[in-house]
Structures are given as structure tokens and as C-alpha cells.
Coordinates of C-alpha atoms and ligand atoms in Angstrom, one line a residue:
X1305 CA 28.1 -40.6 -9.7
X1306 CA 30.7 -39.0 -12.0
X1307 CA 34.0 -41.2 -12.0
X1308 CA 37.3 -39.8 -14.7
X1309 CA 38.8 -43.0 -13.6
X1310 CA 37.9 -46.2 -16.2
X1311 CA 38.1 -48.7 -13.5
X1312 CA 36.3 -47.0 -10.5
X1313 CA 33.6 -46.7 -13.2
X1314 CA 33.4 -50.1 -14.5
X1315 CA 33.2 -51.5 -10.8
X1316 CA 30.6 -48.7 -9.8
X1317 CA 28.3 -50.3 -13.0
X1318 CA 29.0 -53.8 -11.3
X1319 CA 27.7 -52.7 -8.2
X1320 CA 24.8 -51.2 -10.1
X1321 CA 24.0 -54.3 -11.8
X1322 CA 24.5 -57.0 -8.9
X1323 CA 22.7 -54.8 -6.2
X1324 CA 19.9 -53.3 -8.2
X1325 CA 17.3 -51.7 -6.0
X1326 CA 19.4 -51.3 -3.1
X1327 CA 20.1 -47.4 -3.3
X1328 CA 21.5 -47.1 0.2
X1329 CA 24.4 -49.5 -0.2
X1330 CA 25.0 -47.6 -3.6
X1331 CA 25.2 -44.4 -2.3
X1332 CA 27.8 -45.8 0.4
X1333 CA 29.9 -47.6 -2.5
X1334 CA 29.7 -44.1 -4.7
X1335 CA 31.1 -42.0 -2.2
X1336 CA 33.9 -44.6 -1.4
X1337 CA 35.0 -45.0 -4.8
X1338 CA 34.9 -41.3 -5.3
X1339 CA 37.5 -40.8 -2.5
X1340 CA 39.6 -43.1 -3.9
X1341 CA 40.1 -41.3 -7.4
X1342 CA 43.6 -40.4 -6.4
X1343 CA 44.5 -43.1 -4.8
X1344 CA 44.7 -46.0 -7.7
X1345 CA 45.9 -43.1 -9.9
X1346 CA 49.0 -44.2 -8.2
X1347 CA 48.4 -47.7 -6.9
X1348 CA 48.3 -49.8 -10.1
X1349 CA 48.9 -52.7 -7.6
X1350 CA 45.6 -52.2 -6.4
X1351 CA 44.2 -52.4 -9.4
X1352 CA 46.1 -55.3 -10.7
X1353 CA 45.3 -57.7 -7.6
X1354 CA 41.1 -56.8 -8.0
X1355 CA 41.4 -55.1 -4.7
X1356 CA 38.5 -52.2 -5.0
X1357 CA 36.3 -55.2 -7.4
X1358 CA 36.5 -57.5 -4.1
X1359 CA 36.3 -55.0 -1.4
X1360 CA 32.5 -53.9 -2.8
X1361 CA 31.7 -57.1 -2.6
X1362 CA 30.4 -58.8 1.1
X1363 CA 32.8 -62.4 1.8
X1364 CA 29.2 -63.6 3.2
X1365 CA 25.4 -62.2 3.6
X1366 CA 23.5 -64.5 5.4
X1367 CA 19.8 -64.3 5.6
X1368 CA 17.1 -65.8 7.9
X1369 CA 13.2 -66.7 9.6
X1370 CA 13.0 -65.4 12.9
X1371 CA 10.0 -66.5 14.2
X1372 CA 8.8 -66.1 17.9
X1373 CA 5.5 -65.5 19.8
X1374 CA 3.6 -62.5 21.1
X1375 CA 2.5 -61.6 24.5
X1376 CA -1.3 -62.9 22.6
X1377 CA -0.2 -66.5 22.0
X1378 CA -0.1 -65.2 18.1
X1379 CA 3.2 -66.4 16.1
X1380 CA 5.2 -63.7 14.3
X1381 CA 7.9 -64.0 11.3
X1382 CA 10.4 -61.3 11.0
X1383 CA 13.7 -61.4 8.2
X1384 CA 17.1 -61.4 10.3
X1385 CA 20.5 -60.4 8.5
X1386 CA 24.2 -60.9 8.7
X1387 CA 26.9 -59.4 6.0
X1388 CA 29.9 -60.7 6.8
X1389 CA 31.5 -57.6 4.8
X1390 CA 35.7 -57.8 5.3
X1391 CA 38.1 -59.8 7.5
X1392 CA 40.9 -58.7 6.2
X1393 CA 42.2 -57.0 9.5
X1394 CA 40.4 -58.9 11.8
X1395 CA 36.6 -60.6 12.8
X1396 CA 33.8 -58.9 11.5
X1397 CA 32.9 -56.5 14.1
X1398 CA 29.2 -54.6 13.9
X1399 CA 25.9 -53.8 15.5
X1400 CA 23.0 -55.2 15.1
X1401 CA 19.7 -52.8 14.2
X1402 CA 16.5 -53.4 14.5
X1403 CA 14.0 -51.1 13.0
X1404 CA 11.2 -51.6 10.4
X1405 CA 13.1 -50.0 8.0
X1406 CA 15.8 -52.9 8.1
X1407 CA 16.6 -54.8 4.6
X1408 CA 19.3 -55.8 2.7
X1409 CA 20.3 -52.6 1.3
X1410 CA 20.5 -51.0 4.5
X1411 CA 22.6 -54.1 5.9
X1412 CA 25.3 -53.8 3.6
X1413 CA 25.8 -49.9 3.4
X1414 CA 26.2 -50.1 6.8
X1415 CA 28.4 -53.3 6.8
X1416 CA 30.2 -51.6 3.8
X1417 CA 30.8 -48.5 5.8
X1418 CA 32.1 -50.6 8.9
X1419 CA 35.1 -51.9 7.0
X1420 CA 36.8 -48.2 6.8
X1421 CA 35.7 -46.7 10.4
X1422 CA 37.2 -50.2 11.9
X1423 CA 40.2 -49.8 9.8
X1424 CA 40.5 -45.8 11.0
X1425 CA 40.4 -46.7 14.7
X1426 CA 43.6 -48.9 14.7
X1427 CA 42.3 -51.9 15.7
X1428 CA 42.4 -55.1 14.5
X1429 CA 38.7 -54.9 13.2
X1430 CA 37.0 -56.3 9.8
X1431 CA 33.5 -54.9 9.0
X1432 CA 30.3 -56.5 9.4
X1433 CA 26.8 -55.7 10.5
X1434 CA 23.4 -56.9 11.1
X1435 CA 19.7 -56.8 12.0
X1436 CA 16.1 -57.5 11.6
X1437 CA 12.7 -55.8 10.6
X1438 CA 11.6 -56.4 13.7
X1439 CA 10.2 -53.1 15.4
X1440 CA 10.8 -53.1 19.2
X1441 CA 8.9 -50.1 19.5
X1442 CA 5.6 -50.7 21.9
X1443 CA 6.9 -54.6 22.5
X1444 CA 6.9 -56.1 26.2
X1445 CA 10.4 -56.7 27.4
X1446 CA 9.0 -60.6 27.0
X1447 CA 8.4 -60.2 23.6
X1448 CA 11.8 -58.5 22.9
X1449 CA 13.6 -61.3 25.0
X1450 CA 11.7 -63.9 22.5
X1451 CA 12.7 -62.0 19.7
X1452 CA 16.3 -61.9 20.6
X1453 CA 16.4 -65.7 21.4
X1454 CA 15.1 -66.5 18.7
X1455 CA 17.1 -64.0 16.7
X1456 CA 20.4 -65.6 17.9
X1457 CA 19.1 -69.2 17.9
X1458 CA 20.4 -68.9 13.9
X1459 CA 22.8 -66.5 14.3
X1460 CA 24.9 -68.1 16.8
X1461 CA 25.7 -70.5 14.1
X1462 CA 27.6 -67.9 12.7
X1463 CA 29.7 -65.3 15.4
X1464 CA 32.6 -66.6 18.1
X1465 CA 34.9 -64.1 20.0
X1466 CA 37.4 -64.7 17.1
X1467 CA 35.0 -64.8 14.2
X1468 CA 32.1 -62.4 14.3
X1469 CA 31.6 -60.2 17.2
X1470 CA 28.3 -58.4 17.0
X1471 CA 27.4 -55.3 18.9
X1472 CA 24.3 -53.0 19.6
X1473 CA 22.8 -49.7 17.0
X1474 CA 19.3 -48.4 16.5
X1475 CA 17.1 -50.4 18.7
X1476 CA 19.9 -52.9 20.5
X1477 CA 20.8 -51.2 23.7
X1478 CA 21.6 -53.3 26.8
X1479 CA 18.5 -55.2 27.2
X1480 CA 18.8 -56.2 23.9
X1481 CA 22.5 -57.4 24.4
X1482 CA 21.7 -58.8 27.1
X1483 CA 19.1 -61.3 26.0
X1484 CA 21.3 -61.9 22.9
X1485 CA 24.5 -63.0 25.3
X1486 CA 22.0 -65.3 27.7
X1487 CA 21.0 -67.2 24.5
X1488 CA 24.3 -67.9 22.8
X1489 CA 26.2 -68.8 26.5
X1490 CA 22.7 -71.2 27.0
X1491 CA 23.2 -72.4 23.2
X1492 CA 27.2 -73.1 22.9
X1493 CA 27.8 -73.6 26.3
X1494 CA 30.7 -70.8 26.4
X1495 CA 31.6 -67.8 28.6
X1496 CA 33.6 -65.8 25.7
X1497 CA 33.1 -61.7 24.3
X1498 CA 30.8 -63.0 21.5
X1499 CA 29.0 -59.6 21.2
X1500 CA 30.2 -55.9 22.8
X1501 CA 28.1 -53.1 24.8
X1502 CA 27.4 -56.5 27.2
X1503 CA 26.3 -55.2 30.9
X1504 CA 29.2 -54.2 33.3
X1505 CA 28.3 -57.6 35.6
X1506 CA 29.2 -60.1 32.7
X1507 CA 32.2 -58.5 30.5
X1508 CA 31.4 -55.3 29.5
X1509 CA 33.5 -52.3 29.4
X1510 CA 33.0 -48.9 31.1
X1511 CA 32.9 -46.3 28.6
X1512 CA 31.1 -48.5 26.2
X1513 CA 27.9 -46.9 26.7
X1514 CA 28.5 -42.9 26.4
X1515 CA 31.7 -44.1 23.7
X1516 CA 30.1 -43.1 20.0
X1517 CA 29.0 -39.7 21.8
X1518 CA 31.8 -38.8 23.4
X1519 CA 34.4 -39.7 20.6
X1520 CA 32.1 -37.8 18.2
X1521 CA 32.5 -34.8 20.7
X1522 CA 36.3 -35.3 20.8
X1523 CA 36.8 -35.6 17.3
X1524 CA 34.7 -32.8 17.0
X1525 CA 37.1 -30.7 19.4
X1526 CA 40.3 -32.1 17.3
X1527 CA 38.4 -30.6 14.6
X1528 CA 37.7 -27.4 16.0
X1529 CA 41.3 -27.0 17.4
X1530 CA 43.5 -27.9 14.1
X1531 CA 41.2 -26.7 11.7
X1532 CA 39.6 -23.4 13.0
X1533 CA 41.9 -22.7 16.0
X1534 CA 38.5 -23.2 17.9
X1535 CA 36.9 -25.1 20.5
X1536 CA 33.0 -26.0 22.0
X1537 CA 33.5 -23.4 24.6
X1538 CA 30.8 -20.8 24.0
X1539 CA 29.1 -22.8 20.8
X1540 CA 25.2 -23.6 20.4
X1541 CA 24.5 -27.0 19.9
X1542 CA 21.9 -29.0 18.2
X1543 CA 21.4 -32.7 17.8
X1544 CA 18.9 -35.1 16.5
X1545 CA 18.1 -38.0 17.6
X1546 CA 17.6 -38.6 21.8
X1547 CA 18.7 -42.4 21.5
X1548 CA 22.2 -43.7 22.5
X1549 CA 24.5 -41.3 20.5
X1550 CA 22.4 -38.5 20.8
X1551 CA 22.3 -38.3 24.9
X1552 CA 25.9 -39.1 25.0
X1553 CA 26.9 -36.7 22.4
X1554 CA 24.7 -34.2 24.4
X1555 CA 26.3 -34.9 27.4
X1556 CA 30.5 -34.3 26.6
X1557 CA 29.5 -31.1 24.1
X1558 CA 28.2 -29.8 27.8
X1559 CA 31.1 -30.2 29.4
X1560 CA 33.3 -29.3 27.3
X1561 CA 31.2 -25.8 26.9
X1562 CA 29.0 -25.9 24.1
X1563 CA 24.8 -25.4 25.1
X1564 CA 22.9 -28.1 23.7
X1565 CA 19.8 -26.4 22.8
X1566 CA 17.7 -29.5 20.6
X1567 CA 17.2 -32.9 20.4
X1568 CA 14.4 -35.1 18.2
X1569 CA 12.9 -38.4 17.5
X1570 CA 11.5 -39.5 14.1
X1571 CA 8.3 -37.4 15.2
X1572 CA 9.4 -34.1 16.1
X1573 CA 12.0 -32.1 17.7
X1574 CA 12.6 -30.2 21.2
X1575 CA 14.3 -26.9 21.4
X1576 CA 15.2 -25.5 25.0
X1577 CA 16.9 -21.7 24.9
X1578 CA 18.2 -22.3 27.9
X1579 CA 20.5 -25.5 27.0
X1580 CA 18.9 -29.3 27.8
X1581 CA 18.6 -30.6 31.1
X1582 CA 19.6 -33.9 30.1
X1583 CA 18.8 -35.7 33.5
X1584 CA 15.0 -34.9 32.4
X1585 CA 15.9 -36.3 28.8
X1586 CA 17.6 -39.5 30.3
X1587 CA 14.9 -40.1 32.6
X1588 CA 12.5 -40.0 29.4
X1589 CA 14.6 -42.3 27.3
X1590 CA 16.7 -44.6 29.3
X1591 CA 14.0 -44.7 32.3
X1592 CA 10.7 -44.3 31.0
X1593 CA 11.3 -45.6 27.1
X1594 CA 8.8 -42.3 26.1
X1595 CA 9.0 -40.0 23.5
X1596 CA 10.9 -36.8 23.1
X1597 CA 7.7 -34.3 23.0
X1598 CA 7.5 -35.3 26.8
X1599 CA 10.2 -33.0 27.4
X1600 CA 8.4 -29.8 26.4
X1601 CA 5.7 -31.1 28.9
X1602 CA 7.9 -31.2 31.5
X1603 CA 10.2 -27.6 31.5
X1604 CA 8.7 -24.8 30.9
X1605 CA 9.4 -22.7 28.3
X1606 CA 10.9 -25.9 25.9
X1607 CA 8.8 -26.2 22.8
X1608 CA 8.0 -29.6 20.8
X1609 CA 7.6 -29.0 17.0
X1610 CA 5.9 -31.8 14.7
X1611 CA 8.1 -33.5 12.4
X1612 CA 12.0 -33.6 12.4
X1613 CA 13.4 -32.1 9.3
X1614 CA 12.4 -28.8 11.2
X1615 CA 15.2 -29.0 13.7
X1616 CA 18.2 -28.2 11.1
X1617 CA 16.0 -24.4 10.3
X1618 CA 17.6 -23.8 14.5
X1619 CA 20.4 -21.0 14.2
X1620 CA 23.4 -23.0 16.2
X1621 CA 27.0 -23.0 15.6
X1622 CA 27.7 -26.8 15.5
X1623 CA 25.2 -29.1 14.2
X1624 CA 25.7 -33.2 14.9
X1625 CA 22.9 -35.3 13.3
X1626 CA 22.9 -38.8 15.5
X1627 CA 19.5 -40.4 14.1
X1628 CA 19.5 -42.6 11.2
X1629 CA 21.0 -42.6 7.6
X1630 CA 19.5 -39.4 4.9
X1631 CA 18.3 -37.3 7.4
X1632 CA 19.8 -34.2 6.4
X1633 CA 19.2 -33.2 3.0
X1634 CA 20.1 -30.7 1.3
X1635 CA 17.7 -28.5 2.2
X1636 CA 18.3 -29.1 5.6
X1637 CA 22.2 -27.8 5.0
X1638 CA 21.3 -24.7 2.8
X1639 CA 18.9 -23.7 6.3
X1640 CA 22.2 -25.1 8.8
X1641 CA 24.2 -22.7 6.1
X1642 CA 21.7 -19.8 6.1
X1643 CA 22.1 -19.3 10.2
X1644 CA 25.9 -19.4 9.9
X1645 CA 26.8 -23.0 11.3
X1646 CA 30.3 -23.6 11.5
X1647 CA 30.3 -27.4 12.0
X1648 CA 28.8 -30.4 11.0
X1649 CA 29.9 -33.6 12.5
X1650 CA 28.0 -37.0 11.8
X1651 CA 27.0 -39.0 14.8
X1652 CA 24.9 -40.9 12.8
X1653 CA 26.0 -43.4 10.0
X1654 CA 25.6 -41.9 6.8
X1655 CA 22.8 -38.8 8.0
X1656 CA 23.8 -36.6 5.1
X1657 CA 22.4 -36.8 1.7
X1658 CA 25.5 -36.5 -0.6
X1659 CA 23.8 -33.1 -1.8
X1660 CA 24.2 -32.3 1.5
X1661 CA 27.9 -32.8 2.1
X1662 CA 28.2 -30.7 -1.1
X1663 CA 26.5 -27.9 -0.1
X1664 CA 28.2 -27.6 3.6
X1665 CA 31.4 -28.5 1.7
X1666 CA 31.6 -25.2 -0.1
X1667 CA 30.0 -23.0 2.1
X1668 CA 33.0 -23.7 4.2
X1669 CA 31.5 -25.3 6.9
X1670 CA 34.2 -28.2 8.7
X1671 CA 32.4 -31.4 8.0
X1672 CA 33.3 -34.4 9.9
X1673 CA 32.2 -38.1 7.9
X1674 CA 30.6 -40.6 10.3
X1675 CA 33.3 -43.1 9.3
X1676 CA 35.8 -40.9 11.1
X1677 CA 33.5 -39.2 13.6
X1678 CA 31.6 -42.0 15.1
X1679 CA 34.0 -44.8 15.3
X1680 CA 34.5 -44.4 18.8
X1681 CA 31.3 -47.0 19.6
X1682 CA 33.5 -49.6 18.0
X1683 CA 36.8 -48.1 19.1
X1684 CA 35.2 -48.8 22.9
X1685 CA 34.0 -52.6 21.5
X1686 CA 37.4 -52.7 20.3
X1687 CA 38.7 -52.3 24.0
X1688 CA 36.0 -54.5 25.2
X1689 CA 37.3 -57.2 23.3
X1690 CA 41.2 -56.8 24.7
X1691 CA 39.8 -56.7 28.0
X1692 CA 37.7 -59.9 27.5
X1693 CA 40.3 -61.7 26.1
X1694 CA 42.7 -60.3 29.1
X1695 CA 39.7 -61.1 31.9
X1696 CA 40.5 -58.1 33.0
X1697 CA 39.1 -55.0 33.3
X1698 CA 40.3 -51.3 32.9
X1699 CA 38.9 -47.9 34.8
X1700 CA 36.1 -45.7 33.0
X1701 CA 39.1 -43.2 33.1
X1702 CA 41.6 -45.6 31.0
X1703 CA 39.1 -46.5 28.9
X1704 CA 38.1 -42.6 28.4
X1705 CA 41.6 -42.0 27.6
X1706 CA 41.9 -44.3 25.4
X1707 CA 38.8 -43.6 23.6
X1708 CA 39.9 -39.9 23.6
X1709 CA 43.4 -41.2 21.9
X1710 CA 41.8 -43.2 19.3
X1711 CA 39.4 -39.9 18.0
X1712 CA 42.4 -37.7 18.1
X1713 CA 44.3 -40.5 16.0
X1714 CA 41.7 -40.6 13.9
X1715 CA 41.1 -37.4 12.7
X1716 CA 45.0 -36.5 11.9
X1717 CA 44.9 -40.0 9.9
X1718 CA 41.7 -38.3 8.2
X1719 CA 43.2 -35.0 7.8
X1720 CA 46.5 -36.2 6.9
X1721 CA 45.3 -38.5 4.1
X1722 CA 43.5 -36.3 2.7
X1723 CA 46.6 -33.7 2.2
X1724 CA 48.8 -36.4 0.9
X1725 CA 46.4 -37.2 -1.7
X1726 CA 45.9 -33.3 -2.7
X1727 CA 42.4 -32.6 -0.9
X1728 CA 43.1 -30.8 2.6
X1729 CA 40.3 -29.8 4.5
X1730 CA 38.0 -32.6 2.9
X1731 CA 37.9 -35.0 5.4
X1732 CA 35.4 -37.1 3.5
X1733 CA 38.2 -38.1 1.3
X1734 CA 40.7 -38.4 3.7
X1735 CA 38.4 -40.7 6.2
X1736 CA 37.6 -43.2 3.3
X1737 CA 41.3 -42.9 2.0
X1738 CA 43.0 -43.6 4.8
X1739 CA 40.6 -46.8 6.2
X1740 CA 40.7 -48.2 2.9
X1741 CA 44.3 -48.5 2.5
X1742 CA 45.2 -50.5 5.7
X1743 CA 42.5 -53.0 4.1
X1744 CA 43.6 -53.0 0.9
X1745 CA 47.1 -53.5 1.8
X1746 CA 46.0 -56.6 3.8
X1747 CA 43.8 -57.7 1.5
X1748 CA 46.7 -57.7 -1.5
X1749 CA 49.2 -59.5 0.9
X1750 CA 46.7 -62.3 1.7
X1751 CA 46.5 -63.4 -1.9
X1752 CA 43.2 -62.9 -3.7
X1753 CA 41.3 -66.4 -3.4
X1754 CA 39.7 -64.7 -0.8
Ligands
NDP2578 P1 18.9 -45.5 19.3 O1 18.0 -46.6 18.9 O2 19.4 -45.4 20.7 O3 18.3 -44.1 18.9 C1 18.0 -43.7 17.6 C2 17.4 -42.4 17.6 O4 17.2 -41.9 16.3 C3 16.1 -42.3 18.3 O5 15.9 -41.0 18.8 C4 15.1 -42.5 17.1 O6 13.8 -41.9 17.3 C5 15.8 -41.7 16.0 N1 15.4 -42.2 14.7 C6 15.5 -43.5 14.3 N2 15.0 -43.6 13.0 C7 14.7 -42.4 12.7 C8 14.1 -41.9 11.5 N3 13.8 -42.7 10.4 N4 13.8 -40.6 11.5 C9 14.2 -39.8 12.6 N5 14.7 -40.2 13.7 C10 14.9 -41.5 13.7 O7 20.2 -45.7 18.2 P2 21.6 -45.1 18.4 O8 21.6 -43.8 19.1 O9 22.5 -46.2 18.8 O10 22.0 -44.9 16.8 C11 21.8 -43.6 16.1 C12 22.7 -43.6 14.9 O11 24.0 -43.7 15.3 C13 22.4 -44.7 13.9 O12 22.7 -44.2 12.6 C14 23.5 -45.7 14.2 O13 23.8 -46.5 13.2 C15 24.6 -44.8 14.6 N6 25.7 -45.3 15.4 C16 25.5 -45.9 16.6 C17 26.5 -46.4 17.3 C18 26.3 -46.9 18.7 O14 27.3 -47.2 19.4 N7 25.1 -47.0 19.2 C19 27.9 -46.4 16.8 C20 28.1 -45.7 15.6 C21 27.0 -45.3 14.9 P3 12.6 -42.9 17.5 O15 12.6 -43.3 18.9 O16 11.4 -42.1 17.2 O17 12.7 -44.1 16.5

């Protein structure tokens, strides 16, 4: 990390120093405090009120047992998390993963990163974000339920509607939300939108489901449009991932043109010439709960290759990683740039390696930050919320609309920023510019004991 600024360097070594062995969240940190060179170049008040030393560190990280029993009577002890990050716009808003990979590292990058994509959508959002270790993969839908009650038997001592408002990621879909809803209403003895992505019969929103897919597909069209003149009409597609972003995404960049010709999970990758007939892919996935090679099985002429690095070597035109964090490294970008990709847009949270937003940075090649790109999940939770606290409920076509209005939003606030600040075109910058300053200006006004 290279900073010419004295302060952004001191606080990076803080960081270092208080979070050693925790080279996610650093990476997230870096690249925020790189954006930001500009910015207390001429906003010595932000610098004087300790704004960028507080905003690196979380108001709360709260860590706990979560013991529950297996379908063989045997008891089992994962580590659940909470990072309370920001609430300087709003309640701490953020999903919940669970994955084996799951520590504190990973928390707070993520948590980190949820302070600037809530700021970006407009809504009155802070950032938070949690998990567990816990690996749902090959669990009975009894032992998930146990984990989940147990999982919010502690954590319900820390959310409300108006303090913490939880949501779904990497292994939390509906079931999981579910589950998670039953046991806080059974433990508090309250009706209220505690957590976001909750089923359509008990408060959830239309929309919410398809939301980080499609706003990554609009944003990606907003994109397209200012940027390049340009559009998905006619454009090859590949994606990775085949979870909750990654059908969603695969579904709008269909309709609005592109062919979607690959998809993955963390053991290999599809690719169908012909474009992916995502009814097969849902009914693997959403139906089934199966694995992605099933596909190839099933249509003729789709091949399944071993191992997902692979799938960024496919010639396509606009590239949208939507698995996990560091999946495309740089190698990965110098093969995306080799076959002439034009975009890369992140579905995922963090999916590039910073080596890799060099590289596709000057080749050229539009790159849209998840910050900016995949805010509409918690633009949608956003909405959720109002319509909780309204006990109402809007159309899937409002909600769309709305949804389409906050990507659009966001990406002129991205673009924009970053031309004020002398950076056009880098939308890295201009993402993490303009999220952090809406924060930072609450944060000064609210005095700095907190
Ligand atoms: P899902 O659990 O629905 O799907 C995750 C997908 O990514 C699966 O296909 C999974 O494959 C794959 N994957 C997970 N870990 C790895 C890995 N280590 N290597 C390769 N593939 C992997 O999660 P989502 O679709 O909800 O989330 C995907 C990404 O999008 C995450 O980074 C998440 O933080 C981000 N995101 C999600 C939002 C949402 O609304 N859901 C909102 C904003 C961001 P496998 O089945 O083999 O594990």
C-alpha cells in the first residue's frame, strides 16, 4: 500500500498493528484509504475531528458459542459474529454469511465495506455484517433450523428494527431468514422488520430476492450507456457463482440482451455456447440444492470443467464475478483482457484481487467496484424496511423501479465523484469517495465521543 499522504499512512500502520493477521479487512481499509488521497488533501476538517482514525475502526464486534445438536444426537460448537461497523446514517444494516471460511477478518472487510455501499444507495443505512463458521452445505433443513435458533438465541440480544437489522449473503437465503425471524418473534415476543430478504407471507418485499442481480445488471447498463455509448444488447456474458446473485444477475443480463454463456461453483464451471437455460440452473439450485456440474449432465452440448479459476480464460465481452471475495486474480484479468472483455462489473463483495483492478484498469476495460455495483441487495432491504415500518406493501414493479432508480443514482454519484476529485473513469475512487463523505460528514456533526 503506497500512501503520499502522512496521515492516511499513519492510520493504515494502525490498522496494521491493531488487526494483525487479518489480510482481508486490510485489503478492504487499503483500497479505501487510497481513494481518499484527494479528498483530505482538501478536507483538513476531516482530519482535524479523527474522522478516517474512527471510521477504520468497528463501534462494536461482538463474538459468540453457537452450540446446537446434529441430526446424530452429537453436540456441535461453531464461532458466531456481529461488527457493528458505523451508525452514523442509520442502524447497522448487513447480511449474515455462513461459510467455513467465516472469521473475524472476513467479518469486518465486509462490515467495513457495508458502510460506503449503504451510504451510496441514499438510504438512511450504517454498515454492519455478520456470520458464523458454520457450513450449511450437506446439513438437514433440521439441523440448519437448530443452527439458526441457536445462532439468534445470542444475537437477538443485539439487533431491533431501529438498531441492527440483519439480512441474508453466502449461505442465508430464505430458509435461513426464515428460521432466524421464528426465533427472535418466539424470543422478544415482537412482530417488527428485525432482519430483511424475510418470505413474502410475513413482511418481505417483492424484488428482494432477484435485487443484488438485477441492480448489478442495471448499473452495469448505466455503465455501458454513459461510459461507452453501449448497451448488453448483443454482449456475451459470463458469471461465476450460481447462488443468489449469480441466477439473478443471469437472469436481467438476458433480458436486456446479453447471452449468458457460464456460470460456476467453488468446484468447477459450466459453459453453454448457446446462452444458459436458467430454468434448468434454478431447478438445480433453488429446487434441488445440487451442484453446478449437474447442468452439463443435463443439456447437451454444455461442458463442466474442474476447478473455477478456469472460467475467466472464456472469450466474453462483459465479465460479472458474483462468488466470494479474491476470486479473480490477476491472472484471471490478464486472460479476461487477452479475449478482449470490455467490462467488468463486481457482483460479488470484493471478487478482485487489487492486482486485478490494476490490470483491467489500464487495459481500459470499464470496471464497476462492488460497493457501487451490488448495493442494490441492500438498496431492496432498504425498501423492505420503509415498507415494514409503513405495514404496507409496494408492487414488484414499484419496487423494480425503484431499485432501477437507486443503481442509476448510484453510478452518476460514483462517476461524478470521481471527476470532481480529478479521476474520471475510475469508479473505484469515485464509489469509495462519494459513500464515505455522506458518513464522514455525519460522523463530524455528531461530535466525536462516538
Ligand atoms: P450464495 O450462497 O447464494 O451463492 C454463493 C455462490 O458462490 C455459490 O455458487 C458458491 O458455490 C460460490 N462460492 C462460494 N464460495 C466460493 C469459493 N470460495 N470459491 C468459488 N465459489 C464460491 O451467495 P450469494 O449469491 O448471496 O453471494 C455471492 C456474493 O455476492 C458474496 O460475495 C456476497 O457477499 C455478495 N453479495 C450478496 C448479496 C445478496 O443480496 N445475496 C448482496 C451483495 C453482495 P458453492 O455452492 O460451491 O459454495
Amino acid at each position: 500500500m503506497e500512501f503520499q499522504n502522512q496521515y492516511l499512512k499513519d492510520v493504515y500502520e494502525t490498522v496494521k498493528k491493531r488487526n494483525a493477521g487479518e489480510p482481508e479487512f486490510l485489503q478492504a481499509v487499503g483500497e479505501v484509504l487510497e481513494s481518499l488521497e484527494p479528498v483530505v488533501a482538501v478536507r483538513k476538517d476531516f482530519v482535524e475531528e479523527g474522522v478516517i482514525d474512527r471510521i477504520v475502526e468497528p463501534e462494536r464486534m461482538i463474538t459468540f458459542r453457537v452450540s446446537w445438536v446434529d441430526d446424530n444426537g452429537k453436540v456441535q460448537v461453531n464461532r458466531g459474529y456481529r461488527v457493528q461497523f458505523n451508525s452514523a446514517i442509520g442502524p447497522y444494516k448487513g447480511g449474515l454469511r455462513l461459510h467455513p471460511s467465516v472469521n473475524a477478518s472476513v467479518i469486518k472487510f465486509l462490515g467495513f465495506e457495508q458502510i460506503f455501499k449503504n451510504s451510496l444507495t441514499g438510504l438512511p443505512m450504517g454498515g454492519g455484517k455478520g456470520g458464523s463458521d458454520f457450513d450449511p452445505k450437506g446439513k438437514s433443513d433440521r439441523e440448519i433450523m437448530r443452527f439458526c435458533q441457536s445462532f439468534m438465541t445470542e444475537l437477538c440480544k443485539h439487533i431491533g428494527p431501529d438498531t441492527d437489522v440483519p439480512a441474508g449473503d453466502i449461505g442465508v437465503g430464505a430458509r435461513e431468514i426464515g428460521y432466524l425471524f421464528g426465533q427472535y418473534k418466539r424470543l422478544r415476543n415482537e412482530f417488527t422488520g428485525v432482519l430483511t430478504g424475510k418470505g413474502l407471507t410475513y413482511g418481505g418485499s417483492l424484488v428482494r430476492t432477484e435485487a443484488t442481480g438485477y441492480g448489478l445488471c442495471y448499473f452495469t447498463e448505466e455503465m455501458l450507456k454513459v461510459m461507452k455509448n453501449d448497451s448488453f444488447k448483443g454482449k456475451t456474458v459470463v458469471i461465476s457463482g450460481s447462488g443468489n446473485v449469480a441466477i439473478y444477475a443471469a437472469e436481467k443480463a438476458t433480458e436486456l440482451g446479453g447471452k449468458v454463456i457460464a456460470l460456476s461453483d467453488s468446484n468447477g464451471y459450466i459453459c453453454d455456447k448457446d446462452g444458459i437455460k436458467l430454468d434448468i440452473v434454478k431447478d438445480i439450485k433453488e429446487v434441488k440444492r445440487g451442484r453446478i456440474k449437474e447442468y452439463a449432465e443435463r443439456v447437451p452440448g454444455a461442458v463442466y470443467t474442474e476447478g473455477c479459476k478456469g472460467i475467466w480464460t472464456i472469450p466474453c465481452d462483459i465479465a460479472l464475478p458474483c462468488a466470494t471475495q479474491n476470486e479473480l486474480d490477476a491472472e484471471g484479468a490478464e486472460a479476461l483482457i487477452k479475449n478482449g472483455v470490455m467490462v467488468v462489473a463486481e457482483g460479488a463483495n470484493m471478487p478482485s484481487t487489487p492486482e486485478a483492478i490494476a490490470a483491467l484498469q489500464k487495459a481500459g476495460v470499464l470496471f464497476g467496484p462492488a460497493k457501487a455495483a451490488n448495493a442494490g441487495g441492500v438498496a431492496t432491504s432498504g425498501l423492505e424496511m420503509s415498507q415494514n415500518s409503513m405495514r404496507y406493501s409496494w408492487t414488484f414493479e414499484e419496487v423494480d423501479k425503484k431499485l432501477h432508480d437507486i443503481m442509476v443514482g448510484i453510478f452518476h454519484s460514483a462517476f461524478d465523484a470521481a471527476k470532481t476529485y480529478g479521476h474520471e473513469g475510475n469508479l473505484v475512487m469515485g464509489a469509495n469517495i462519494a459513500g464515505f463523505l455522506k458518513v464522514a460528514e455525519a460522523m463530524k456533526a455528531q461530535g466525536i465521543a462516538y
